[in-house]
Amino acid sequence: MVISPSAAFAQGSPGSFADLSEELLPAVVNVYTTQNITVDRNRRGGGGGITPGSPLEEFFKRFAPPGTENNDGADDEGTTSRRPRVQQRRSLGSGFIIAEEGIIITNNHVIDEADEISIKLQDGTELDAVLIGKDDKVDLAVLKVTTDEKLPFVKFGDDKKSRVGDWV
């Protein structure tokens, strides 16, 4: 005896997400972060952190501009100025405004270890953001921005109406 599955006629996927995107795009933000990193210039090696013996070591020593450090730790005048240097690392991600008061959801990896966080709205407005909370296990972060304007936001769906397999 052969059992054949009965045909289930489920609704297909939407033909386009254009209408949904048009409706929700004003609530999507770019999230910009800056992290200040201290670079230890006291490490041995030419080129400001190039590993000794690296194929790039000789290149950086040969083409270093005047006044930069040589491999021996001295600058071209023979003095040692090995103070730590601060570099900025920048990153970019996205998020959603979920409340008109300026609550934003983004990924934790976007803001992790950031010293400064800002967001940019679809209309070009830039705002400083404050980290409210984060969870690295689920890669989620909550930010807050302050503005006098009411912000567009996305609404969460009703989880009591959603079923496994539904588009949500």
PDB file of C-alpha atoms in Angstrom:
ATOM      1  CA  MET A   1       0.000   0.000   0.000  1.00  0.00           C
ATOM      2  CA  VAL A   2       1.379   3.406  -1.001  1.00  0.00           C
ATOM      3  CA  ILE A   3       0.446   6.489   0.922  1.00  0.00           C
ATOM      4  CA  SER A   4       0.537   9.703  -1.011  1.00  0.00           C
ATOM      5  CA  PRO A   5       0.584  13.040   0.741  1.00  0.00           C
ATOM      6  CA  SER A   6      -2.455  15.187   0.319  1.00  0.00           C
ATOM      7  CA  ALA A   7      -1.885  18.491  -1.422  1.00  0.00           C
ATOM      8  CA  ALA A   8      -1.800  21.458   0.884  1.00  0.00           C
ATOM      9  CA  PHE A   9      -2.589  24.743  -0.747  1.00  0.00           C
ATOM     10  CA  ALA A  10      -0.727  27.297   1.313  1.00  0.00           C
ATOM     11  CA  GLN A  11      -0.537  30.898   0.345  1.00  0.00           C
ATOM     12  CA  GLY A  12       2.604  31.549  -1.630  1.00  0.00           C
ATOM     13  CA  SER A  13       5.222  34.063  -0.709  1.00  0.00           C
ATOM     14  CA  PRO A  14       4.489  37.675  -1.493  1.00  0.00           C
ATOM     15  CA  GLY A  15       5.265  38.618  -5.067  1.00  0.00           C
ATOM     16  CA  SER A  16       7.042  41.747  -3.868  1.00  0.00           C
ATOM     17  CA  PHE A  17       8.063  43.425  -0.654  1.00  0.00           C
ATOM     18  CA  ALA A  18       7.952  46.870  -2.272  1.00  0.00           C
ATOM     19  CA  ASP A  19       4.784  48.043  -0.508  1.00  0.00           C
ATOM     20  CA  LEU A  20       6.053  46.829   2.861  1.00  0.00           C
ATOM     21  CA  SER A  21       9.461  48.410   2.277  1.00  0.00           C
ATOM     22  CA  GLU A  22       7.911  51.725   1.284  1.00  0.00           C
ATOM     23  CA  GLU A  23       5.835  51.723   4.456  1.00  0.00           C
ATOM     24  CA  LEU A  24       8.650  50.743   6.846  1.00  0.00           C
ATOM     25  CA  LEU A  25      11.713  52.395   5.305  1.00  0.00           C
ATOM     26  CA  PRO A  26      11.291  55.672   7.269  1.00  0.00           C
ATOM     27  CA  ALA A  27      11.799  53.650  10.482  1.00  0.00           C
ATOM     28  CA  VAL A  28      15.060  52.060   9.276  1.00  0.00           C
ATOM     29  CA  VAL A  29      18.231  53.789  10.464  1.00  0.00           C
ATOM     30  CA  ASN A  30      21.937  53.558   9.776  1.00  0.00           C
ATOM     31  CA  VAL A  31      23.939  52.982  12.956  1.00  0.00           C
ATOM     32  CA  TYR A  32      27.451  54.466  13.012  1.00  0.00           C
ATOM     33  CA  THR A  33      29.973  53.669  15.714  1.00  0.00           C
ATOM     34  CA  THR A  34      33.446  54.853  16.618  1.00  0.00           C
ATOM     35  CA  GLN A  35      35.830  52.910  18.817  1.00  0.00           C
ATOM     36  CA  ASN A  36      39.063  54.486  20.073  1.00  0.00           C
ATOM     37  CA  ILE A  37      41.900  51.962  20.019  1.00  0.00           C
ATOM     38  CA  THR A  38      45.271  52.560  21.663  1.00  0.00           C
ATOM     39  CA  VAL A  39      48.098  51.234  19.497  1.00  0.00           C
ATOM     40  CA  ASP A  40      51.230  50.273  21.415  1.00  0.00           C
ATOM     41  CA  ARG A  41      54.097  51.901  19.510  1.00  0.00           C
ATOM     42  CA  ASN A  42      56.617  50.343  21.888  1.00  0.00           C
ATOM     43  CA  ARG A  43      56.395  47.005  20.095  1.00  0.00           C
ATOM     44  CA  ARG A  44      59.553  46.173  18.196  1.00  0.00           C
ATOM     45  CA  GLY A  45      59.237  46.218  14.436  1.00  0.00           C
ATOM     46  CA  GLY A  46      59.343  48.728  11.629  1.00  0.00           C
ATOM     47  CA  GLY A  47      56.388  50.434  10.040  1.00  0.00           C
ATOM     48  CA  GLY A  48      54.505  51.099  13.260  1.00  0.00           C
ATOM     49  CA  GLY A  49      53.509  47.570  14.195  1.00  0.00           C
ATOM     50  CA  ILE A  50      54.736  45.495  11.231  1.00  0.00           C
ATOM     51  CA  THR A  51      55.994  42.163  12.536  1.00  0.00           C
ATOM     52  CA  PRO A  52      59.803  41.906  12.472  1.00  0.00           C
ATOM     53  CA  GLY A  53      60.888  39.728   9.570  1.00  0.00           C
ATOM     54  CA  SER A  54      57.679  40.397   7.680  1.00  0.00           C
ATOM     55  CA  PRO A  55      58.109  40.970   3.923  1.00  0.00           C
ATOM     56  CA  LEU A  56      56.541  44.409   4.462  1.00  0.00           C
ATOM     57  CA  GLU A  57      59.055  45.445   7.145  1.00  0.00           C
ATOM     58  CA  GLU A  58      61.774  46.470   4.663  1.00  0.00           C
ATOM     59  CA  PHE A  59      59.205  48.220   2.450  1.00  0.00           C
ATOM     60  CA  PHE A  60      57.941  50.398   5.299  1.00  0.00           C
ATOM     61  CA  LYS A  61      61.459  51.168   6.510  1.00  0.00           C
ATOM     62  CA  ARG A  62      62.580  52.190   3.002  1.00  0.00           C
ATOM     63  CA  PHE A  63      59.539  54.326   2.121  1.00  0.00           C
ATOM     64  CA  ALA A  64      58.751  55.825   5.523  1.00  0.00           C
ATOM     65  CA  PRO A  65      58.327  59.615   5.395  1.00  0.00           C
ATOM     66  CA  PRO A  66      60.948  61.783   7.158  1.00  0.00           C
ATOM     67  CA  GLY A  67      60.408  62.077  10.896  1.00  0.00           C
ATOM     68  CA  THR A  68      58.855  58.632  11.273  1.00  0.00           C
ATOM     69  CA  GLU A  69      60.310  55.928  13.423  1.00  0.00           C
ATOM     70  CA  ASN A  70      62.935  53.484  12.220  1.00  0.00           C
ATOM     71  CA  ASN A  71      63.061  49.867  13.269  1.00  0.00           C
ATOM     72  CA  ASP A  72      65.316  50.657  16.215  1.00  0.00           C
ATOM     73  CA  GLY A  73      62.644  52.781  17.886  1.00  0.00           C
ATOM     74  CA  ALA A  74      64.324  56.091  17.079  1.00  0.00           C
ATOM     75  CA  ASP A  75      62.977  58.684  14.688  1.00  0.00           C
ATOM     76  CA  ASP A  76      65.150  60.144  11.939  1.00  0.00           C
ATOM     77  CA  GLU A  77      66.731  62.569  14.417  1.00  0.00           C
ATOM     78  CA  GLY A  78      67.726  59.699  16.724  1.00  0.00           C
ATOM     79  CA  THR A  79      65.228  60.479  19.503  1.00  0.00           C
ATOM     80  CA  THR A  80      62.763  57.963  20.818  1.00  0.00           C
ATOM     81  CA  SER A  81      59.121  59.005  20.849  1.00  0.00           C
ATOM     82  CA  ARG A  82      57.243  55.798  21.474  1.00  0.00           C
ATOM     83  CA  ARG A  83      54.040  57.179  22.997  1.00  0.00           C
ATOM     84  CA  PRO A  84      50.922  55.097  22.417  1.00  0.00           C
ATOM     85  CA  ARG A  85      48.848  56.318  19.493  1.00  0.00           C
ATOM     86  CA  VAL A  86      45.049  56.359  19.416  1.00  0.00           C
ATOM     87  CA  GLN A  87      43.326  55.213  16.247  1.00  0.00           C
ATOM     88  CA  GLN A  88      39.619  55.239  15.545  1.00  0.00           C
ATOM     89  CA  ARG A  89      37.808  52.212  14.228  1.00  0.00           C
ATOM     90  CA  ARG A  90      34.483  52.964  12.593  1.00  0.00           C
ATOM     91  CA  SER A  91      31.691  50.577  11.768  1.00  0.00           C
ATOM     92  CA  LEU A  92      28.282  50.755  10.167  1.00  0.00           C
ATOM     93  CA  GLY A  93      25.113  48.756  10.642  1.00  0.00           C
ATOM     94  CA  SER A  94      21.389  49.207  10.536  1.00  0.00           C
ATOM     95  CA  GLY A  95      18.492  49.165  12.944  1.00  0.00           C
ATOM     96  CA  PHE A  96      14.784  49.837  13.362  1.00  0.00           C
ATOM     97  CA  ILE A  97      13.047  52.492  15.392  1.00  0.00           C
ATOM     98  CA  ILE A  98      10.475  50.627  17.503  1.00  0.00           C
ATOM     99  CA  ALA A  99       8.991  53.541  19.483  1.00  0.00           C
ATOM    100  CA  GLU A 100       8.381  57.157  18.510  1.00  0.00           C
ATOM    101  CA  GLU A 101      10.299  58.224  21.630  1.00  0.00           C
ATOM    102  CA  GLY A 102      13.520  57.085  19.922  1.00  0.00           C
ATOM    103  CA  ILE A 103      14.016  53.454  20.953  1.00  0.00           C
ATOM    104  CA  ILE A 104      16.052  51.567  18.354  1.00  0.00           C
ATOM    105  CA  ILE A 105      16.852  47.879  17.942  1.00  0.00           C
ATOM    106  CA  THR A 106      20.115  46.852  16.263  1.00  0.00           C
ATOM    107  CA  ASN A 107      22.614  44.011  16.442  1.00  0.00           C
ATOM    108  CA  ASN A 108      25.015  43.848  19.372  1.00  0.00           C
ATOM    109  CA  HIS A 109      27.992  43.188  17.078  1.00  0.00           C
ATOM    110  CA  VAL A 110      27.362  46.574  15.427  1.00  0.00           C
ATOM    111  CA  ILE A 111      27.785  48.557  18.669  1.00  0.00           C
ATOM    112  CA  ASP A 112      29.991  46.206  20.705  1.00  0.00           C
ATOM    113  CA  GLU A 113      32.835  48.110  22.413  1.00  0.00           C
ATOM    114  CA  ALA A 114      31.866  51.385  20.697  1.00  0.00           C
ATOM    115  CA  ASP A 115      32.896  54.625  22.345  1.00  0.00           C
ATOM    116  CA  GLU A 116      30.427  56.693  20.318  1.00  0.00           C
ATOM    117  CA  ILE A 117      27.173  55.675  18.637  1.00  0.00           C
ATOM    118  CA  SER A 118      25.101  57.767  16.262  1.00  0.00           C
ATOM    119  CA  ILE A 119      22.253  57.084  13.883  1.00  0.00           C
ATOM    120  CA  LYS A 120      21.130  58.552  10.607  1.00  0.00           C
ATOM    121  CA  LEU A 121      17.477  58.679   9.651  1.00  0.00           C
ATOM    122  CA  GLN A 122      16.222  58.207   6.104  1.00  0.00           C
ATOM    123  CA  ASP A 123      15.777  61.989   5.746  1.00  0.00           C
ATOM    124  CA  GLY A 124      19.473  62.535   6.558  1.00  0.00           C
ATOM    125  CA  THR A 125      18.995  63.648  10.174  1.00  0.00           C
ATOM    126  CA  GLU A 126      21.885  62.506  12.382  1.00  0.00           C
ATOM    127  CA  LEU A 127      21.418  61.926  16.121  1.00  0.00           C
ATOM    128  CA  ASP A 128      23.682  60.742  18.926  1.00  0.00           C
ATOM    129  CA  ALA A 129      22.528  57.473  20.460  1.00  0.00           C
ATOM    130  CA  VAL A 130      22.916  56.021  23.942  1.00  0.00           C
ATOM    131  CA  LEU A 131      23.179  52.302  24.602  1.00  0.00           C
ATOM    132  CA  ILE A 132      20.320  51.158  26.849  1.00  0.00           C
ATOM    133  CA  GLY A 133      21.025  47.445  26.859  1.00  0.00           C
ATOM    134  CA  LYS A 134      22.618  44.618  24.942  1.00  0.00           C
ATOM    135  CA  ASP A 135      22.834  40.853  24.828  1.00  0.00           C
ATOM    136  CA  ASP A 136      25.729  39.271  22.977  1.00  0.00           C
ATOM    137  CA  LYS A 137      24.187  35.788  23.104  1.00  0.00           C
ATOM    138  CA  VAL A 138      21.230  36.809  20.916  1.00  0.00           C
ATOM    139  CA  ASP A 139      23.224  39.608  19.186  1.00  0.00           C
ATOM    140  CA  LEU A 140      20.706  42.281  20.119  1.00  0.00           C
ATOM    141  CA  ALA A 141      21.182  45.855  21.327  1.00  0.00           C
ATOM    142  CA  VAL A 142      18.749  48.610  22.307  1.00  0.00           C
ATOM    143  CA  LEU A 143      19.618  52.261  21.705  1.00  0.00           C
ATOM    144  CA  LYS A 144      17.915  55.537  22.592  1.00  0.00           C
ATOM    145  CA  VAL A 145      18.023  58.821  20.704  1.00  0.00           C
ATOM    146  CA  THR A 146      16.581  62.111  21.863  1.00  0.00           C
ATOM    147  CA  THR A 147      14.766  64.486  19.518  1.00  0.00           C
ATOM    148  CA  ASP A 148      11.858  66.885  19.690  1.00  0.00           C
ATOM    149  CA  GLU A 149      10.323  65.197  16.649  1.00  0.00           C
ATOM    150  CA  LYS A 150       8.075  62.149  16.789  1.00  0.00           C
ATOM    151  CA  LEU A 151       9.903  59.425  14.967  1.00  0.00           C
ATOM    152  CA  PRO A 152       8.419  56.865  12.556  1.00  0.00           C
ATOM    153  CA  PHE A 153       8.523  53.383  14.023  1.00  0.00           C
ATOM    154  CA  VAL A 154       7.745  49.778  13.170  1.00  0.00           C
ATOM    155  CA  LYS A 155       5.100  47.874  15.077  1.00  0.00           C
ATOM    156  CA  PHE A 156       5.642  44.358  16.261  1.00  0.00           C
ATOM    157  CA  GLY A 157       3.213  41.774  14.951  1.00  0.00           C
ATOM    158  CA  ASP A 158       0.752  39.923  17.157  1.00  0.00           C
ATOM    159  CA  ASP A 159       2.525  36.711  18.080  1.00  0.00           C
ATOM    160  CA  LYS A 160      -0.813  35.140  19.055  1.00  0.00           C
ATOM    161  CA  LYS A 161      -1.895  35.371  15.413  1.00  0.00           C
ATOM    162  CA  SER A 162       1.357  34.120  13.919  1.00  0.00           C
ATOM    163  CA  ARG A 163       2.042  30.473  13.249  1.00  0.00           C
ATOM    164  CA  VAL A 164       5.181  28.569  12.380  1.00  0.00           C
ATOM    165  CA  GLY A 165       5.684  28.979   8.637  1.00  0.00           C
ATOM    166  CA  ASP A 166       3.910  32.342   8.341  1.00  0.00           C
ATOM    167  CA  TRP A 167       5.613  35.367   6.807  1.00  0.00           C
ATOM    168  CA  VAL A 168       6.182  37.730   9.706  1.00  0.00           C
TER     169      VAL A 168
END
